[in-house]
Amino acid sequence: MTYRDLNTPIRTIMTPGPAEVDPRVLRAMATPVVGQFDPAFTDIMNEVMEMLRALFQTKNKWAFPVDGTSRSGIEAMLASVIRPGDRVLVPVYGRFGHLLMEICERYGAEVEAVYTEWGTVFEPAEIIRKIEETKPSIVAMVHAETSTGCMQTLKKIGHACRERDILFIVDAVASVGGTEVRVDEWCIDGVIAGTQKCLSVPSGMAPLTYNDRVEKRIASRKKTERGIATEEELKQQSDIFIRSNYFDLGMLQDYWGPRRLNHHTEATSMLYALREGLRILLEEGLEERFERHAFHEKALIAGIKGMGLELFGQKEAKLPTVTCIKVPEGVEADSVRSMLLEGFGIEIASSFGPLHGKIWRIGTMGYSCRRENVLAVLGALEAVLIRQGVPVNRGEAVQAALDCYMKPAVKAPIEA
Ligand SMILES: Cc1ncc(COP(=O)(O)O)c(C=O)c1O
């Protein structure tokens, strides 16, 4: 039996992840594999740690990727800091807040959740009140909710946590590399990024960083190995040691740090990919990259509004890397997405739970965040909506975006 050559269609990917992978990253992935303890490879590991510190704008000692998708990083962070019975406050404003709650529960936390309507975010004072009321030892929350296209301000919450000696853990999977995430300045103790979003690297690694407060907690939960500890010691430890081997950040530290103790077998080609993604990002410059994301977001919004469509979500809380659009009355949201994919090779996203069928989500992340992609998605969406009989302002979407691109005073920051 023979199978056809792998031959995937060329797509314009405008979802909130995965974003298109930078061709340079794809080329780096074809680099020959070397052993994980080969000095040629451990040098690469050290470089990636250094580049991650720059990405996270942190002086933290620990910054490395966990192998697995973004939730592997989230799970590693939570598994490593939550001791069974710890009270964890999780403010929820979309689907990924629920994911944090679920992971916290699985690791034995007593979870206190606070909710706000999808499409809105919290006033920091509200969270601080809840902190006062519930006295958690950890606050875990999402910075950028891809499910609603909203972004939570974190600085005041981070400072409030630090003043009360509470650990502040943040899922910044959809924001890191696309918009500002100031880990040290905002007093974030542990934060997780995503490769498949604003870094334009395939899914499969979860970069994270944490400070000495988290490191101290991890050190207090170190497991003495079976065969070394006495049975009595093992029994005493069982309440505190990290309930995962794969996600034990203490063990990962021993592998990523100078001891180089064997843990898992490193995903070599993914690390090449991450290194190249970070190299591209640092060549572009963090500030320039954030500006590029904001610049194309503006053109996209102008086009959407020009067409006569409405945005979803609290305006001041809009996440620059994801734009949510209300599906016009009577339109079958998924059939529009199918026509875009089949007719134009363009992928946009639906949303989850209460928002499924109610909004479309367009991602402008990393390598996907380019002028040609924004113009293509606007032109195609308009065409599909006209076919579906929606009374859009014909011809205005692309023109409105072009007006943004052609404003003489504004130059496109780096056209990828
Ligand atoms: C904000 C946020 N957190 C976590 C995740 C989970 O990431 P993954 O699917 O890579 O495990 C996603 C994925 O879309 C996300 O958008």
Short mmCIF file of C-alpha atoms and ligand atoms in Angstrom, two decimals:
data_model
loop_
_atom_site.label_atom_id
_atom_site.label_comp_id
_atom_site.label_asym_id
_atom_site.label_seq_id
_atom_site.Cartn_x
_atom_site.Cartn_y
_atom_site.Cartn_z
CA MET A 1 0.00 0.00 0.00
CA THR A 2 1.35 3.44 -0.87
CA TYR A 3 0.08 6.79 0.20
CA ARG A 4 0.10 10.07 -1.67
CA ASP A 5 2.76 12.69 -0.95
CA LEU A 6 1.74 15.05 1.79
CA ASN A 7 0.16 17.95 -0.01
CA THR A 8 -1.75 20.48 2.06
CA PRO A 9 -3.56 23.45 0.52
CA ILE A 10 -2.02 26.91 0.78
CA ARG A 11 -4.22 28.88 3.14
CA THR A 12 -4.46 32.42 4.40
CA ILE A 13 -4.86 31.79 8.10
CA MET A 14 -6.65 34.58 9.95
CA THR A 15 -7.75 32.74 13.06
CA PRO A 16 -6.69 33.46 16.65
CA GLY A 17 -4.26 30.58 16.33
CA PRO A 18 -2.66 28.79 14.79
CA ALA A 19 -1.31 31.69 12.75
CA GLU A 20 0.67 31.18 9.55
CA VAL A 21 4.18 29.93 10.25
CA ASP A 22 6.99 32.17 9.09
CA PRO A 23 8.79 30.43 6.17
CA ARG A 24 12.10 31.01 7.95
CA VAL A 25 10.79 28.95 10.85
CA LEU A 26 9.77 26.13 8.53
CA ARG A 27 13.25 26.12 7.05
CA ALA A 28 14.85 26.03 10.50
CA MET A 29 12.77 22.96 11.33
CA ALA A 30 14.54 21.04 8.58
CA THR A 31 17.91 21.51 10.36
CA PRO A 32 19.51 18.14 11.19
CA VAL A 33 18.71 16.75 14.61
CA VAL A 34 21.53 16.55 17.15
CA GLY A 35 21.55 14.82 20.52
CA GLN A 36 20.00 16.73 23.38
CA PHE A 37 23.21 16.77 25.43
CA ASP A 38 25.43 17.63 22.47
CA PRO A 39 27.11 20.97 23.33
CA ALA A 40 25.89 22.21 19.94
CA PHE A 41 22.37 21.69 21.24
CA THR A 42 22.83 22.85 24.83
CA ASP A 43 24.19 26.11 23.41
CA ILE A 44 20.92 26.47 21.50
CA MET A 45 18.97 25.82 24.71
CA ASN A 46 20.89 28.60 26.47
CA GLU A 47 20.28 30.97 23.57
CA VAL A 48 16.56 30.24 23.63
CA MET A 49 16.45 30.98 27.37
CA GLU A 50 18.16 34.31 26.77
CA MET A 51 15.82 35.19 23.90
CA LEU A 52 12.79 34.24 26.00
CA ARG A 53 13.89 36.63 28.76
CA ALA A 54 13.92 39.40 26.14
CA LEU A 55 10.50 38.35 24.84
CA PHE A 56 9.01 38.38 28.34
CA GLN A 57 10.85 41.61 29.26
CA THR A 58 12.06 39.96 32.42
CA LYS A 59 15.15 39.50 34.54
CA ASN A 60 13.88 36.12 35.72
CA LYS A 61 16.43 33.36 35.84
CA TRP A 62 13.98 30.79 34.55
CA ALA A 63 12.55 31.14 31.06
CA PHE A 64 12.23 28.00 28.95
CA PRO A 65 9.61 26.11 26.94
CA VAL A 66 7.62 23.11 28.09
CA ASP A 67 7.13 20.54 25.31
CA GLY A 68 3.47 20.35 24.38
CA THR A 69 0.82 22.85 23.33
CA SER A 70 0.24 26.04 25.31
CA ARG A 71 -1.88 24.29 27.89
CA SER A 72 1.10 22.13 28.78
CA GLY A 73 2.86 25.27 29.99
CA ILE A 74 -0.25 26.37 31.87
CA GLU A 75 -0.57 22.95 33.43
CA ALA A 76 3.14 22.79 34.35
CA MET A 77 2.92 26.18 36.06
CA LEU A 78 -0.24 25.36 37.99
CA ALA A 79 0.79 21.80 38.86
CA SER A 80 4.05 23.15 40.24
CA VAL A 81 2.63 25.94 42.40
CA ILE A 82 -0.67 24.48 43.64
CA ARG A 83 -0.46 22.44 46.82
CA PRO A 84 -3.60 20.41 47.43
CA GLY A 85 -6.02 22.58 49.40
CA ASP A 86 -4.54 25.90 48.24
CA ARG A 87 -7.16 28.53 47.59
CA VAL A 88 -6.88 29.87 44.03
CA LEU A 89 -8.88 32.82 42.76
CA VAL A 90 -9.69 32.60 39.04
CA PRO A 91 -11.38 35.61 37.41
CA VAL A 92 -13.20 34.25 34.34
CA TYR A 93 -14.18 36.33 31.31
CA GLY A 94 -14.16 33.68 28.58
CA ARG A 95 -13.40 30.09 27.71
CA PHE A 96 -9.76 30.05 28.76
CA GLY A 97 -10.59 31.24 32.27
CA HIS A 98 -12.63 28.04 32.55
CA LEU A 99 -9.57 26.09 31.42
CA LEU A 100 -7.55 27.62 34.28
CA MET A 101 -10.28 26.69 36.75
CA GLU A 102 -10.39 23.14 35.50
CA ILE A 103 -6.64 22.63 35.72
CA CYS A 104 -6.53 24.18 39.21
CA GLU A 105 -9.28 21.81 40.37
CA ARG A 106 -7.47 18.79 38.96
CA TYR A 107 -4.42 19.65 41.06
CA GLY A 108 -6.47 19.85 44.24
CA ALA A 109 -7.00 23.59 44.58
CA GLU A 110 -10.00 25.04 46.30
CA VAL A 111 -11.09 27.27 43.42
CA GLU A 112 -12.88 30.58 43.94
CA ALA A 113 -14.15 31.90 40.63
CA VAL A 114 -15.44 35.34 39.78
CA TYR A 115 -17.21 35.91 36.48
CA THR A 116 -17.99 38.74 34.15
CA GLU A 117 -20.04 38.61 30.98
CA TRP A 118 -18.17 37.36 27.87
CA GLY A 119 -17.12 40.40 25.86
CA THR A 120 -16.26 42.41 28.99
CA VAL A 121 -13.31 42.46 31.40
CA PHE A 122 -12.96 43.22 35.10
CA GLU A 123 -12.32 46.51 36.83
CA PRO A 124 -9.09 45.72 38.73
CA ALA A 125 -10.77 47.03 41.91
CA GLU A 126 -13.37 44.31 41.60
CA ILE A 127 -10.69 41.61 41.58
CA ILE A 128 -8.87 43.27 44.47
CA ARG A 129 -12.12 43.26 46.48
CA LYS A 130 -12.50 39.57 45.71
CA ILE A 131 -8.91 38.96 46.81
CA GLU A 132 -9.71 40.66 50.13
CA GLU A 133 -12.82 38.58 50.52
CA THR A 134 -11.45 35.15 49.60
CA LYS A 135 -7.80 35.47 50.73
CA PRO A 136 -6.32 33.18 48.06
CA SER A 137 -2.69 32.11 48.00
CA ILE A 138 -2.71 32.22 44.18
CA VAL A 139 -4.55 34.32 41.59
CA ALA A 140 -4.60 32.76 38.11
CA MET A 141 -6.02 34.63 35.14
CA VAL A 142 -5.96 35.11 31.39
CA HIS A 143 -4.38 38.23 29.93
CA ALA A 144 -5.82 37.93 26.42
CA GLU A 145 -9.05 35.96 25.95
CA THR A 146 -9.06 34.70 22.39
CA SER A 147 -12.64 33.46 22.85
CA THR A 148 -13.99 37.01 23.27
CA GLY A 149 -11.23 39.19 21.80
CA CYS A 150 -10.81 40.99 25.15
CA MET A 151 -7.70 41.88 27.12
CA GLN A 152 -7.54 42.39 30.89
CA THR A 153 -5.28 45.07 32.39
CA LEU A 154 -3.01 43.35 34.88
CA LYS A 155 -0.74 45.90 36.51
CA LYS A 156 -2.97 46.86 39.45
CA ILE A 157 -3.97 43.26 40.09
CA GLY A 158 -0.31 42.20 39.97
CA HIS A 159 0.71 44.87 42.46
CA ALA A 160 -2.19 44.01 44.76
CA CYS A 161 -1.10 40.36 44.73
CA ARG A 162 2.53 41.23 45.45
CA GLU A 163 1.57 43.47 48.41
CA ARG A 164 -0.34 40.54 49.91
CA ASP A 165 2.28 37.91 49.08
CA ILE A 166 -0.07 36.11 46.69
CA LEU A 167 1.33 34.36 43.60
CA PHE A 168 0.04 35.87 40.36
CA ILE A 169 -0.03 33.41 37.43
CA VAL A 170 -1.03 34.60 33.96
CA ASP A 171 -1.99 32.90 30.70
CA ALA A 172 -0.61 35.30 28.09
CA VAL A 173 -0.76 32.72 25.30
CA ALA A 174 -2.49 35.07 22.86
CA SER A 175 -0.72 38.30 23.71
CA VAL A 176 3.00 37.60 24.13
CA GLY A 177 4.82 38.74 21.00
CA GLY A 178 1.81 40.70 19.69
CA THR A 179 1.19 43.27 22.38
CA GLU A 180 2.82 44.47 25.58
CA VAL A 181 3.24 41.96 28.41
CA ARG A 182 5.53 43.48 31.07
CA VAL A 183 6.18 40.54 33.34
CA ASP A 184 8.39 42.23 35.95
CA GLU A 185 6.74 45.63 35.89
CA TRP A 186 3.26 44.13 36.32
CA CYS A 187 4.41 41.85 39.16
CA ILE A 188 3.51 38.64 37.33
CA ASP A 189 5.13 35.72 39.12
CA GLY A 190 4.58 33.09 36.44
CA VAL A 191 3.46 33.55 32.83
CA ILE A 192 2.88 31.27 29.86
CA ALA A 193 3.08 32.17 26.16
CA GLY A 194 2.03 30.33 23.01
CA THR A 195 4.15 29.53 19.98
CA GLN A 196 1.32 29.15 17.46
CA LYS A 197 -0.05 32.65 17.88
CA CYS A 198 2.04 35.83 17.78
CA LEU A 199 5.36 33.97 17.48
CA SER A 200 4.34 32.28 14.19
CA VAL A 201 5.92 28.99 15.17
CA PRO A 202 3.86 25.77 14.95
CA SER A 203 1.95 24.58 17.97
CA GLY A 204 3.96 22.21 20.17
CA MET A 205 5.88 24.21 22.75
CA ALA A 206 4.81 26.46 25.59
CA PRO A 207 7.38 29.10 26.56
CA LEU A 208 7.08 30.23 30.16
CA THR A 209 8.94 32.24 32.75
CA TYR A 210 8.74 32.54 36.52
CA ASN A 211 10.52 34.41 39.27
CA ASP A 212 12.25 33.43 42.48
CA ARG A 213 8.95 33.50 44.41
CA VAL A 214 7.71 30.65 42.23
CA GLU A 215 11.10 28.96 42.33
CA LYS A 216 10.97 29.01 46.15
CA ARG A 217 7.56 27.37 46.11
CA ILE A 218 8.81 24.72 43.69
CA ALA A 219 11.90 24.05 45.83
CA SER A 220 9.68 23.47 48.86
CA ARG A 221 7.86 20.75 46.93
CA LYS A 222 10.87 18.78 45.75
CA LYS A 223 10.36 15.06 45.81
CA THR A 224 13.13 12.86 47.11
CA GLU A 225 13.30 9.94 44.77
CA ARG A 226 12.05 6.52 45.62
CA GLY A 227 15.06 4.43 46.61
CA ILE A 228 16.73 7.46 48.22
CA ALA A 229 14.04 8.58 50.68
CA THR A 230 12.83 6.35 53.49
CA GLU A 231 9.23 5.10 53.38
CA GLU A 232 8.41 7.49 56.24
CA GLU A 233 9.87 10.47 54.36
CA LEU A 234 7.97 9.48 51.23
CA LYS A 235 4.74 9.42 53.19
CA GLN A 236 5.37 12.87 54.62
CA GLN A 237 6.20 14.29 51.22
CA SER A 238 3.19 12.89 49.49
CA ASP A 239 1.05 15.89 50.44
CA ILE A 240 3.37 18.44 49.00
CA PHE A 241 5.25 17.03 46.04
CA ILE A 242 4.26 18.03 42.53
CA ARG A 243 1.66 15.58 41.25
CA SER A 244 3.10 15.26 37.78
CA ASN A 245 6.43 14.09 36.53
CA TYR A 246 6.18 15.58 33.04
CA PHE A 247 5.00 18.96 34.36
CA ASP A 248 7.30 19.22 37.39
CA LEU A 249 9.03 22.56 36.81
CA GLY A 250 11.63 21.60 39.42
CA MET A 251 12.70 18.67 37.27
CA LEU A 252 12.58 20.83 34.15
CA GLN A 253 14.84 23.34 35.90
CA ASP A 254 17.34 20.58 36.53
CA TYR A 255 17.26 19.81 32.82
CA TRP A 256 17.35 23.41 31.52
CA GLY A 257 19.83 24.59 34.15
CA PRO A 258 23.54 23.81 34.49
CA ARG A 259 22.93 20.36 36.00
CA ARG A 260 21.47 19.12 32.68
CA LEU A 261 19.79 16.20 34.40
CA ASN A 262 17.94 13.95 32.02
CA HIS A 263 14.16 14.38 32.09
CA HIS A 264 12.28 14.05 28.80
CA THR A 265 13.88 13.76 25.36
CA GLU A 266 13.83 17.30 24.05
CA ALA A 267 11.69 18.13 20.99
CA THR A 268 14.76 19.20 19.05
CA SER A 269 13.12 20.39 15.82
CA MET A 270 10.51 22.39 17.73
CA LEU A 271 13.30 24.12 19.63
CA TYR A 272 14.93 25.04 16.33
CA ALA A 273 11.57 26.48 15.29
CA LEU A 274 11.15 28.44 18.50
CA ARG A 275 14.68 29.78 18.26
CA GLU A 276 14.08 31.03 14.71
CA GLY A 277 10.71 32.52 15.67
CA LEU A 278 12.35 34.41 18.53
CA ARG A 279 15.27 35.49 16.35
CA ILE A 280 12.83 36.98 13.82
CA LEU A 281 10.93 38.72 16.60
CA LEU A 282 14.04 40.23 18.16
CA GLU A 283 15.32 41.34 14.74
CA GLU A 284 12.02 43.13 14.17
CA GLY A 285 12.09 44.60 17.71
CA LEU A 286 9.42 44.16 20.35
CA GLU A 287 8.04 47.69 20.16
CA GLU A 288 8.04 47.62 16.35
CA ARG A 289 6.22 44.31 16.41
CA PHE A 290 3.55 45.62 18.76
CA GLU A 291 3.15 48.65 16.50
CA ARG A 292 2.80 46.39 13.46
CA HIS A 293 0.02 44.43 15.16
CA ALA A 294 -1.80 47.62 16.18
CA PHE A 295 -1.35 49.09 12.70
CA HIS A 296 -2.95 46.17 10.85
CA GLU A 297 -5.63 45.81 13.50
CA LYS A 298 -6.62 49.42 12.79
CA ALA A 299 -6.88 48.76 9.05
CA LEU A 300 -8.94 45.62 9.67
CA ILE A 301 -11.34 47.44 11.98
CA ALA A 302 -11.72 50.28 9.46
CA GLY A 303 -12.60 47.70 6.81
CA ILE A 304 -15.09 45.84 9.01
CA LYS A 305 -16.84 49.06 9.96
CA GLY A 306 -16.65 50.32 6.39
CA MET A 307 -18.57 47.23 5.34
CA GLY A 308 -21.24 48.15 7.87
CA LEU A 309 -20.55 45.32 10.32
CA GLU A 310 -20.34 45.74 14.08
CA LEU A 311 -17.55 44.71 16.41
CA PHE A 312 -18.25 42.55 19.44
CA GLY A 313 -16.92 43.30 22.92
CA GLN A 314 -16.06 46.15 25.25
CA LYS A 315 -14.23 48.72 23.11
CA GLU A 316 -11.61 49.81 25.66
CA ALA A 317 -10.73 46.17 26.39
CA LYS A 318 -10.16 45.11 22.78
CA LEU A 319 -7.32 42.68 22.25
CA PRO A 320 -5.18 44.03 19.36
CA THR A 321 -4.46 40.56 17.99
CA VAL A 322 -8.07 39.33 17.74
CA THR A 323 -11.03 41.17 16.24
CA CYS A 324 -14.52 39.84 16.96
CA ILE A 325 -17.39 40.67 14.63
CA LYS A 326 -21.09 40.29 15.35
CA VAL A 327 -22.72 37.94 12.86
CA PRO A 328 -25.55 39.91 11.17
CA GLU A 329 -29.09 38.77 11.98
CA GLY A 330 -30.23 35.77 9.94
CA VAL A 331 -26.77 34.84 8.67
CA GLU A 332 -25.54 31.29 9.16
CA ALA A 333 -22.10 32.00 10.65
CA ASP A 334 -20.48 28.67 9.81
CA SER A 335 -21.62 28.68 6.19
CA VAL A 336 -19.83 32.02 5.71
CA ARG A 337 -16.66 30.49 7.14
CA SER A 338 -16.97 27.49 4.84
CA MET A 339 -17.39 29.72 1.77
CA LEU A 340 -14.33 31.72 2.80
CA LEU A 341 -12.27 28.56 3.15
CA GLU A 342 -13.52 26.74 0.08
CA GLY A 343 -13.77 29.72 -2.26
CA PHE A 344 -10.91 31.89 -1.11
CA GLY A 345 -8.62 29.62 0.91
CA ILE A 346 -9.08 31.96 3.88
CA GLU A 347 -9.72 30.67 7.37
CA ILE A 348 -11.39 32.75 10.07
CA ALA A 349 -12.74 31.38 13.35
CA SER A 350 -16.01 30.89 15.09
CA SER A 351 -16.18 31.08 18.88
CA PHE A 352 -17.15 28.82 21.76
CA GLY A 353 -20.14 28.16 23.99
CA PRO A 354 -22.54 31.10 24.19
CA LEU A 355 -20.79 32.92 21.35
CA HIS A 356 -20.83 30.11 18.80
CA GLY A 357 -22.70 31.30 15.72
CA LYS A 358 -22.94 34.80 17.20
CA ILE A 359 -19.50 36.15 16.36
CA TRP A 360 -16.65 35.59 13.95
CA ARG A 361 -13.11 36.01 15.17
CA ILE A 362 -10.31 37.26 12.95
CA GLY A 363 -6.77 36.91 14.21
CA THR A 364 -3.99 39.24 13.12
CA MET A 365 -1.07 37.45 14.70
CA GLY A 366 2.63 37.20 13.89
CA TYR A 367 3.32 36.33 10.26
CA SER A 368 -0.41 36.37 9.44
CA CYS A 369 -0.54 40.02 10.46
CA ARG A 370 0.23 41.53 7.04
CA ARG A 371 -1.37 43.97 4.68
CA GLU A 372 -2.14 41.43 1.95
CA ASN A 373 -3.90 39.15 4.45
CA VAL A 374 -6.01 41.96 5.91
CA LEU A 375 -7.06 43.14 2.44
CA ALA A 376 -7.75 39.57 1.31
CA VAL A 377 -9.97 38.72 4.28
CA LEU A 378 -11.93 41.97 3.94
CA GLY A 379 -12.50 41.54 0.21
CA ALA A 380 -13.48 37.91 0.56
CA LEU A 381 -15.79 38.45 3.54
CA GLU A 382 -17.59 41.21 1.69
CA ALA A 383 -18.02 39.02 -1.38
CA VAL A 384 -19.36 36.09 0.64
CA LEU A 385 -21.80 38.28 2.57
CA ILE A 386 -23.10 39.78 -0.68
CA ARG A 387 -23.66 36.22 -1.99
CA GLN A 388 -25.61 35.52 1.18
CA GLY A 389 -27.82 38.55 0.60
CA VAL A 390 -26.47 40.65 3.47
CA PRO A 391 -26.87 44.38 2.76
CA VAL A 392 -23.22 45.41 3.25
CA ASN A 393 -21.75 48.69 1.98
CA ARG A 394 -20.40 47.35 -1.29
CA GLY A 395 -16.81 48.14 -2.12
CA GLU A 396 -16.15 50.07 1.07
CA ALA A 397 -14.30 47.57 3.23
CA VAL A 398 -11.10 47.25 1.23
CA GLN A 399 -11.15 50.97 0.44
CA ALA A 400 -11.43 51.87 4.13
CA ALA A 401 -8.48 49.62 4.92
CA LEU A 402 -6.50 51.06 1.99
CA ASP A 403 -7.21 54.54 3.32
CA CYS A 404 -5.43 53.48 6.53
CA TYR A 405 -2.55 51.94 4.66
CA MET A 406 -2.11 54.90 2.36
CA LYS A 407 -2.24 57.70 4.90
CA PRO A 408 0.94 59.59 3.98
CA ALA A 409 2.05 60.16 7.57
CA VAL A 410 1.85 56.51 8.47
CA LYS A 411 4.37 54.07 7.15
CA ALA A 412 3.69 50.37 7.46
CA PRO A 413 6.00 49.06 10.14
CA ILE A 414 7.89 46.20 8.47
CA GLU A 415 5.90 44.45 5.81
CA ALA A 416 6.57 40.79 6.39
C1 LIG B 1 -5.79 32.31 25.75
C2 LIG B 1 -5.49 30.88 25.48
N1 LIG B 1 -5.06 30.10 26.48
C3 LIG B 1 -4.78 28.80 26.30
C4 LIG B 1 -4.95 28.19 25.08
C5 LIG B 1 -4.65 26.73 24.92
O1 LIG B 1 -3.63 26.54 24.04
P1 LIG B 1 -3.34 25.15 23.30
O2 LIG B 1 -4.52 24.88 22.44
O3 LIG B 1 -2.10 25.46 22.51
O4 LIG B 1 -3.11 24.14 24.33
C6 LIG B 1 -5.39 28.96 23.99
C7 LIG B 1 -5.59 28.34 22.67
O5 LIG B 1 -6.23 28.81 21.79
C8 LIG B 1 -5.67 30.33 24.21
O6 LIG B 1 -6.12 31.11 23.22
#
